[in-house]
PDB file of C-alpha atoms in Angstrom:
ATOM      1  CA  UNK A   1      -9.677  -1.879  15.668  1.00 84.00           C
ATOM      2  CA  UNK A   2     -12.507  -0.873  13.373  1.00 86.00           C
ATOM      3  CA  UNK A   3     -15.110  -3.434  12.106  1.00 89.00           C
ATOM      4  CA  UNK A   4     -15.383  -4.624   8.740  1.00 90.00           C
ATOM      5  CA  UNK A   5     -18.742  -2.058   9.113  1.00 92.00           C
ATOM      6  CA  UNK A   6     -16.772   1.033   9.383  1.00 93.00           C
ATOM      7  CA  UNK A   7     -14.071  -0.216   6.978  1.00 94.00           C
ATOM      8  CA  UNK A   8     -16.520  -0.383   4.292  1.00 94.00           C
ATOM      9  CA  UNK A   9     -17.448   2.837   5.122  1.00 93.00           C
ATOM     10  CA  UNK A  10     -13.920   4.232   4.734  1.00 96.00           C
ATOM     11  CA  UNK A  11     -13.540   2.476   1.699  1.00 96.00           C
ATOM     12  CA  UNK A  12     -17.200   4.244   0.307  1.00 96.00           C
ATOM     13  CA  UNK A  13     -15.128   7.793   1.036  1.00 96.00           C
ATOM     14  CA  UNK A  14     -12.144   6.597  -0.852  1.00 97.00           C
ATOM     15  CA  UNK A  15     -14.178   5.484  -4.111  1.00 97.00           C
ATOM     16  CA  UNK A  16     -15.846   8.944  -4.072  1.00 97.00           C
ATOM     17  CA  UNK A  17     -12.557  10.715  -3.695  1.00 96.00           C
ATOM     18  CA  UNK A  18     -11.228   8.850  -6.761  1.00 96.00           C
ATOM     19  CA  UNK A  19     -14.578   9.771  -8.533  1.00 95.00           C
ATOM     20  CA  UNK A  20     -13.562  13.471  -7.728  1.00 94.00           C
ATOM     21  CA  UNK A  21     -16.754  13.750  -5.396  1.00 95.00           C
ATOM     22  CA  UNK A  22     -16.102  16.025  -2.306  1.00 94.00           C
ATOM     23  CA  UNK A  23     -18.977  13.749  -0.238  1.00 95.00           C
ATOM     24  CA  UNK A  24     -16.051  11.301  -0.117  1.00 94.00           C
ATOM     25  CA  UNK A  25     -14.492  13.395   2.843  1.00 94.00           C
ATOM     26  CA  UNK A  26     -17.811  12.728   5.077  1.00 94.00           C
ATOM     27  CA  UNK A  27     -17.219   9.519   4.789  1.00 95.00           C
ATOM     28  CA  UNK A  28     -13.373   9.533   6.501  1.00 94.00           C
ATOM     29  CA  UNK A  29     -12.319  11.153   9.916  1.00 92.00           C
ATOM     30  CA  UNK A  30      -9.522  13.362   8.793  1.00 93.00           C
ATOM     31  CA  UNK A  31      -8.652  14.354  12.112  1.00 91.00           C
ATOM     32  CA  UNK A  32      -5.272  13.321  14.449  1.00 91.00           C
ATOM     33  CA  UNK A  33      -7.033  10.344  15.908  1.00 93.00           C
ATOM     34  CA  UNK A  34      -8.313   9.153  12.701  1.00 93.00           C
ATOM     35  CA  UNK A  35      -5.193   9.506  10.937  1.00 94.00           C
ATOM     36  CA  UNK A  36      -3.545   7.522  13.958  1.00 94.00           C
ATOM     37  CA  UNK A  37      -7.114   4.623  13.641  1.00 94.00           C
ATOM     38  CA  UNK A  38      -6.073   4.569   9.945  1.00 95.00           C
ATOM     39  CA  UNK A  39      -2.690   2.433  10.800  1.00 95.00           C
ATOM     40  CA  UNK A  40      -5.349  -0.242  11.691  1.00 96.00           C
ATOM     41  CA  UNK A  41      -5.513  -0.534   8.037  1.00 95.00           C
ATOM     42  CA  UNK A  42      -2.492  -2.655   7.853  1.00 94.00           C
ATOM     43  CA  UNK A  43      -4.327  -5.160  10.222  1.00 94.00           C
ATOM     44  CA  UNK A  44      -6.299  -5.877   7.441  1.00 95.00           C
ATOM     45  CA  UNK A  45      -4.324  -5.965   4.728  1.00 95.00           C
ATOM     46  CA  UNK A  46      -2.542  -9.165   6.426  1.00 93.00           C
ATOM     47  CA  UNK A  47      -4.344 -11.398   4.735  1.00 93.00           C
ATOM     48  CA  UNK A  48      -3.375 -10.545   1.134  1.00 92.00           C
ATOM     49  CA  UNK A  49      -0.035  -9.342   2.537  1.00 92.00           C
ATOM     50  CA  UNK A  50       0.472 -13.373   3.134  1.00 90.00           C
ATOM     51  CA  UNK A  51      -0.349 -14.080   0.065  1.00 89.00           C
ATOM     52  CA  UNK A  52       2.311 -12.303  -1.503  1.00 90.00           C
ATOM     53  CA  UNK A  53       4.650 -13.907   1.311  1.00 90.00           C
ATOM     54  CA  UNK A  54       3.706 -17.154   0.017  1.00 89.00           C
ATOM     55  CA  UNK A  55       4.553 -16.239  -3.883  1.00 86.00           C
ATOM     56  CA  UNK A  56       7.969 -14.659  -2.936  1.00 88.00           C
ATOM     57  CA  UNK A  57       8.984 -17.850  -0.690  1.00 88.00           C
ATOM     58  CA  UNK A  58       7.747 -19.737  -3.558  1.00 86.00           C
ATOM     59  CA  UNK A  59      10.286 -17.334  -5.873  1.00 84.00           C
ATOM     60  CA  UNK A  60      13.115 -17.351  -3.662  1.00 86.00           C
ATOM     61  CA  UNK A  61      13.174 -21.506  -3.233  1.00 86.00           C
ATOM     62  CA  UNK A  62      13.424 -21.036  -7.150  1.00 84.00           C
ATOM     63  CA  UNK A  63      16.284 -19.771  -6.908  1.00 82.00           C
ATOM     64  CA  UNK A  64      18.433 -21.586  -4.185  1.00 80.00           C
ATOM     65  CA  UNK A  65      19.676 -25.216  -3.654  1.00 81.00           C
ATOM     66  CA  UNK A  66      16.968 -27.773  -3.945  1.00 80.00           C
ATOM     67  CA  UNK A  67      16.096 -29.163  -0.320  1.00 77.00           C
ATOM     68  CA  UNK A  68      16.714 -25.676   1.053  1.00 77.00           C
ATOM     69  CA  UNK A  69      13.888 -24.220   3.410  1.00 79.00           C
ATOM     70  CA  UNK A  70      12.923 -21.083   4.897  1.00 82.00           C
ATOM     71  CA  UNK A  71      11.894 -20.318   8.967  1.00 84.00           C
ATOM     72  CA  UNK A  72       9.846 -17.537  10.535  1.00 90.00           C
ATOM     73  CA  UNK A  73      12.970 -15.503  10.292  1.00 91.00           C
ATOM     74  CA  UNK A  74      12.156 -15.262   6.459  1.00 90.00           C
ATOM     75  CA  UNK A  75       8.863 -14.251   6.958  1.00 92.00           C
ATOM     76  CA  UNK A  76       9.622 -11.596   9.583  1.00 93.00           C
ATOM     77  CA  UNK A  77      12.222 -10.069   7.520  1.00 92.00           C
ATOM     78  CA  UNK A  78       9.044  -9.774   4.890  1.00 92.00           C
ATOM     79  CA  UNK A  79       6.812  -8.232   7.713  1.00 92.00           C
ATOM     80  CA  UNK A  80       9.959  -5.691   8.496  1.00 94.00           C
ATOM     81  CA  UNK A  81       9.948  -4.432   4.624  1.00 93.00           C
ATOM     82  CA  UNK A  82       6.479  -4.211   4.520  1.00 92.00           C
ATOM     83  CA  UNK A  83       6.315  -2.201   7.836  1.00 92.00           C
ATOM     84  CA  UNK A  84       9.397   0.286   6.138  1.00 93.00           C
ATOM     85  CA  UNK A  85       7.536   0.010   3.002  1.00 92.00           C
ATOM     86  CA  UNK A  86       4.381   1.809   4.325  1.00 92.00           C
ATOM     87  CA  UNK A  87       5.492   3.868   6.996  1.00 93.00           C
ATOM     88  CA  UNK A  88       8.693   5.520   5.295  1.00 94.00           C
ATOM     89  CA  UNK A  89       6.784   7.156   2.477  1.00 94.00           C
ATOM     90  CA  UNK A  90       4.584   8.771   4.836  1.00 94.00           C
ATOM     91  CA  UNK A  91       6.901  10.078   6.966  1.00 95.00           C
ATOM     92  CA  UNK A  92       9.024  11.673   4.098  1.00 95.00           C
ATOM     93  CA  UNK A  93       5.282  13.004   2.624  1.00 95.00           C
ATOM     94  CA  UNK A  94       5.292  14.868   6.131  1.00 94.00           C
ATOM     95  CA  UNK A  95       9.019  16.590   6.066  1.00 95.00           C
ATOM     96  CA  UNK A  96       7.508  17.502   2.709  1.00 94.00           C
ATOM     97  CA  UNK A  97       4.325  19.167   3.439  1.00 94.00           C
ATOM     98  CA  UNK A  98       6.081  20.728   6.209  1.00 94.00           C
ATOM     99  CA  UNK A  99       8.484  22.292   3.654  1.00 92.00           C
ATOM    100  CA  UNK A 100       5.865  23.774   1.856  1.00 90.00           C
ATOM    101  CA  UNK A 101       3.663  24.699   4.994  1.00 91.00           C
ATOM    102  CA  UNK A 102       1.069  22.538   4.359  1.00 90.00           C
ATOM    103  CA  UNK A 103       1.525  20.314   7.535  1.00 89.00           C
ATOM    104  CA  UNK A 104      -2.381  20.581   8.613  1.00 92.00           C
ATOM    105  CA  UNK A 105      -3.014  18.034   5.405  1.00 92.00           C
ATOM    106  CA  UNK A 106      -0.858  15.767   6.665  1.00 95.00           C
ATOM    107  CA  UNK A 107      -3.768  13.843   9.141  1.00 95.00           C
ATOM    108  CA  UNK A 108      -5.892  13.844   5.134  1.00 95.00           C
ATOM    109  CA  UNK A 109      -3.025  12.201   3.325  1.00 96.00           C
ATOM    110  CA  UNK A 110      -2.852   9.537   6.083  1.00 96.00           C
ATOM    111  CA  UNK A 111      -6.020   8.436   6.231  1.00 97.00           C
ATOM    112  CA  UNK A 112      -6.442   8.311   2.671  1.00 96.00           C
ATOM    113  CA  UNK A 113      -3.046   6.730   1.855  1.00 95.00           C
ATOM    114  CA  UNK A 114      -3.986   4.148   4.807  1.00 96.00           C
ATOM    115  CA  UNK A 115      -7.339   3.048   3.750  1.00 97.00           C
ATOM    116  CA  UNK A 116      -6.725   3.193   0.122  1.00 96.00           C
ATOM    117  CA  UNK A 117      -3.582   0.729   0.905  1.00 95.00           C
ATOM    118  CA  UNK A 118      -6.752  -2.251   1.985  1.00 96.00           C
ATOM    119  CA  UNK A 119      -8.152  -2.393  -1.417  1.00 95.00           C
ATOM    120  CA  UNK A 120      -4.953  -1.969  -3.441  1.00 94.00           C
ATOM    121  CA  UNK A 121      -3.360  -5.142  -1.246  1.00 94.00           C
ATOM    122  CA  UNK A 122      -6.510  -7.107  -1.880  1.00 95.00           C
ATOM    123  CA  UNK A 123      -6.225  -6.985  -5.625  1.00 94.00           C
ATOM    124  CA  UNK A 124      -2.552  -7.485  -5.544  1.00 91.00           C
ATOM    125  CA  UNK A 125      -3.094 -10.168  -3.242  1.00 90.00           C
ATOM    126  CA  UNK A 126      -5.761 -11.543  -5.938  1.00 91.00           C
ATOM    127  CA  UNK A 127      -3.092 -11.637  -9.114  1.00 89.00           C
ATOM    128  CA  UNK A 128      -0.185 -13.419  -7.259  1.00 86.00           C
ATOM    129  CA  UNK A 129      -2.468 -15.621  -5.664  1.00 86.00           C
ATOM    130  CA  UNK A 130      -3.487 -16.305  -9.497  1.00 85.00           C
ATOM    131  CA  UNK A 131       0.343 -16.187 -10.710  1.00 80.00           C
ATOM    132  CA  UNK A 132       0.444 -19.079  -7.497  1.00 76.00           C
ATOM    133  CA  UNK A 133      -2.025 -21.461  -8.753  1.00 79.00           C
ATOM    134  CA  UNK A 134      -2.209 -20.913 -12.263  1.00 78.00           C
ATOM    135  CA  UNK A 135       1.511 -20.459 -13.247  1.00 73.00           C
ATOM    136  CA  UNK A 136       0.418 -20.908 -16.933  1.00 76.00           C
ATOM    137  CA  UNK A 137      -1.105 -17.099 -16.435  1.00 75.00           C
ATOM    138  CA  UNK A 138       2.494 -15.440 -15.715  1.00 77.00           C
ATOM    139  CA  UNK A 139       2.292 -13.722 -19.099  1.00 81.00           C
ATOM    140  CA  UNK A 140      -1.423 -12.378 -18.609  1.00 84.00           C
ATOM    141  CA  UNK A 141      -1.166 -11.816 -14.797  1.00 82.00           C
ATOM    142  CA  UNK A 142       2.249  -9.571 -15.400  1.00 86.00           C
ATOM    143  CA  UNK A 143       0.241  -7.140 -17.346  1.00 90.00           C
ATOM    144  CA  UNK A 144      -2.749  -6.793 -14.921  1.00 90.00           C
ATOM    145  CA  UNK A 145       0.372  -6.225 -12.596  1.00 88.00           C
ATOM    146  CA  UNK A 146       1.260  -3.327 -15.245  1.00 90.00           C
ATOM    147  CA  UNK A 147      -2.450  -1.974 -15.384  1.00 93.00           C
ATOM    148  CA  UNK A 148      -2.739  -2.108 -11.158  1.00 92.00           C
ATOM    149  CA  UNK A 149       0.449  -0.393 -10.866  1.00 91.00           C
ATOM    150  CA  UNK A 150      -0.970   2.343 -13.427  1.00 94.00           C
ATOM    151  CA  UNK A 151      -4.241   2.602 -11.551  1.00 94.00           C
ATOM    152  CA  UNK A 152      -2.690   2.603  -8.354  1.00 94.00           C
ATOM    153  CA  UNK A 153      -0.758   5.843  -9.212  1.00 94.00           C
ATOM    154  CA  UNK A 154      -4.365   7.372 -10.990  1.00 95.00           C
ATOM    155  CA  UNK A 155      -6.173   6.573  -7.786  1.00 96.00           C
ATOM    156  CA  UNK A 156      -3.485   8.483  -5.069  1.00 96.00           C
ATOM    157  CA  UNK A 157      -2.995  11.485  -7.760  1.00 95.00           C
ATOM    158  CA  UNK A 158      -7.008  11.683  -7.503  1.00 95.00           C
ATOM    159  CA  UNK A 159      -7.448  11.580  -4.246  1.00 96.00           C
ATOM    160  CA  UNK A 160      -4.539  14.308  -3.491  1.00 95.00           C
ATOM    161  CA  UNK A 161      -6.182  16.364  -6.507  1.00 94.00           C
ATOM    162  CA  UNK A 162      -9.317  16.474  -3.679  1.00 94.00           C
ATOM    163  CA  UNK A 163      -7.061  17.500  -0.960  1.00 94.00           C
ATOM    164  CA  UNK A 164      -4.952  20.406  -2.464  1.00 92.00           C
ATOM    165  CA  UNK A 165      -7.520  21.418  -4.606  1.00 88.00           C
ATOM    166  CA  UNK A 166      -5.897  20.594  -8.025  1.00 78.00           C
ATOM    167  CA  UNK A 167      -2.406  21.886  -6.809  1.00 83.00           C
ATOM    168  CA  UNK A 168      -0.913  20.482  -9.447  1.00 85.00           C
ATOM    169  CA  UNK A 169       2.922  20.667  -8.107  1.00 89.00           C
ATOM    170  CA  UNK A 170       1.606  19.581  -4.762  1.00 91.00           C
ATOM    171  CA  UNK A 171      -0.258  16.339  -5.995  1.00 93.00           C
ATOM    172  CA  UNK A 172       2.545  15.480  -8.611  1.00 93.00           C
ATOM    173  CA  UNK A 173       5.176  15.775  -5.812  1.00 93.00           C
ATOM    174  CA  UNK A 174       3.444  13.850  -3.227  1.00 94.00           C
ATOM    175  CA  UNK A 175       2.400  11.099  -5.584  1.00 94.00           C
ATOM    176  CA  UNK A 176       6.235  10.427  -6.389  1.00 94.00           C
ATOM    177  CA  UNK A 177       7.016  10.832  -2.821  1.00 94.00           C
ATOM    178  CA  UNK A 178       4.491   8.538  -1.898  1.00 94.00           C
ATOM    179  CA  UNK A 179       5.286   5.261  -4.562  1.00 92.00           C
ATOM    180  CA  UNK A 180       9.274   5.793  -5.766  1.00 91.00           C
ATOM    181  CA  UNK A 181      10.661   5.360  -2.525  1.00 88.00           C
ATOM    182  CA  UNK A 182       8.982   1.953  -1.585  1.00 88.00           C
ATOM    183  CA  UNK A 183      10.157   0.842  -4.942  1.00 85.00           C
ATOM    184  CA  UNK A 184      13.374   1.915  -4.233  1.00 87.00           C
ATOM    185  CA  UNK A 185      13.338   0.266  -0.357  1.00 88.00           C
ATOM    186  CA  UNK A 186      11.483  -2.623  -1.140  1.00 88.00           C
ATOM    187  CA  UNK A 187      14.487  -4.195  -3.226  1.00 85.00           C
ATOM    188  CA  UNK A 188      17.681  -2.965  -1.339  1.00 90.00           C
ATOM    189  CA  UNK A 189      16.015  -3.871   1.625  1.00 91.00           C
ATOM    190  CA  UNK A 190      15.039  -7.691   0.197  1.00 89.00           C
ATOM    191  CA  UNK A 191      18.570  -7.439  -1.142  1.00 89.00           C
ATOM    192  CA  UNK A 192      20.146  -6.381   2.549  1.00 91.00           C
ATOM    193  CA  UNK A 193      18.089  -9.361   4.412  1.00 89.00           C
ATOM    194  CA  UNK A 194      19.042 -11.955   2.210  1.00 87.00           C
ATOM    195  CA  UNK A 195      15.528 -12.587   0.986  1.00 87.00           C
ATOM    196  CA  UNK A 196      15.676 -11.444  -2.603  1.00 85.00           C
ATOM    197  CA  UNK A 197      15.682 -14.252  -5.275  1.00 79.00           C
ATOM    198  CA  UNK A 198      19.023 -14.029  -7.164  1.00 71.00           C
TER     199      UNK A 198
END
């Protein structure tokens, strides 16, 4: 598992990606095995990723009975969307690339993907934790929610501008492919499970 050391490093190559600066690739290992180290990255978005597990318990026990209580089963039906959540988009990003021959920047959209996925959970982590304690914020912390979601789609469209080049079609493509479909899981899934507040 790589050290906080290296992660910051990682993270150093992301920031100058976004900043359009090509020194951002000597900073990440683009190759097979880093793409495969990169799944580490989910290691360390568990803290914030529990964060957000406590808000949507908190959310759900809104909605239901009063007394009622959730087990570990609730919480592992959490971990399972998470774990479709980051993995599916990927996979479909590869039958993609693959369609248009441009499988060998598959290991690049990985690693990137991956380690931008630490910071971007951290910051969520950070508003819901504030929507947790503060509930009188709902109203402020729902548009910082608006304006992370925004930034989150500026930062992967940058960083895919760097890898194609500016392919325009390429990075616009991928982007969607990338964010619409966890959108798209993340509630039928919740709904499926029985874990979505109704």
């Amino acid at each position: 598992m790589p050290g906080f050391r290296e992660v910051q490093y990682y993270l150093a190559g992301i920031w100058l990606l976004i900043r359009m600066d090509p020194r951002g690739f000597r900073f990440l290992d683009m190759s097979e095995r880093g793409a495969n180290r990169s799944f580490w990255a989910i290691f360390w978005c568990l803290p914030p990723m529990g964060i957000s597990w406590l808000w949507w318990r908190q959310a759900f026990l809104q909605t239901m009975p009063p007394n009622t209580d959730v087990g570990l089963l609730f919480y592992f039906r959490l971990g399972l969307v998470e774990g479709v959540n980051w993995v599916v988009p990927l996979i479909l990003a590869g039958l993609l690339l693959l369609a248009f021959k441009k499988g060998e920047r598959f290991a690049p959209v990985i690693v990137s993907v991956n380690w931008l996925g630490v910071p971007l959970a951290y910051i969520n982590g950070l508003l819901l934790a504030l929507v947790f304690f503060l509930p009188g914020l709902v109203g402020l912390v729902s548009l910082l929610l608006l304006a992370f979601m925004l930034a989150q789609v500026f930062a992967i469209a940058r960083i895919l501008r760097m890898i194609f080049f500016g392919n325009g079609l390429m990075v616009g493509a991928l982007t969607l492919v990338l964010l619409v479909p966890s959108l798209m899981l993340s509630e039928y899934l919740q709904r499926f499970l029985g874990i979505y507040p109704v």
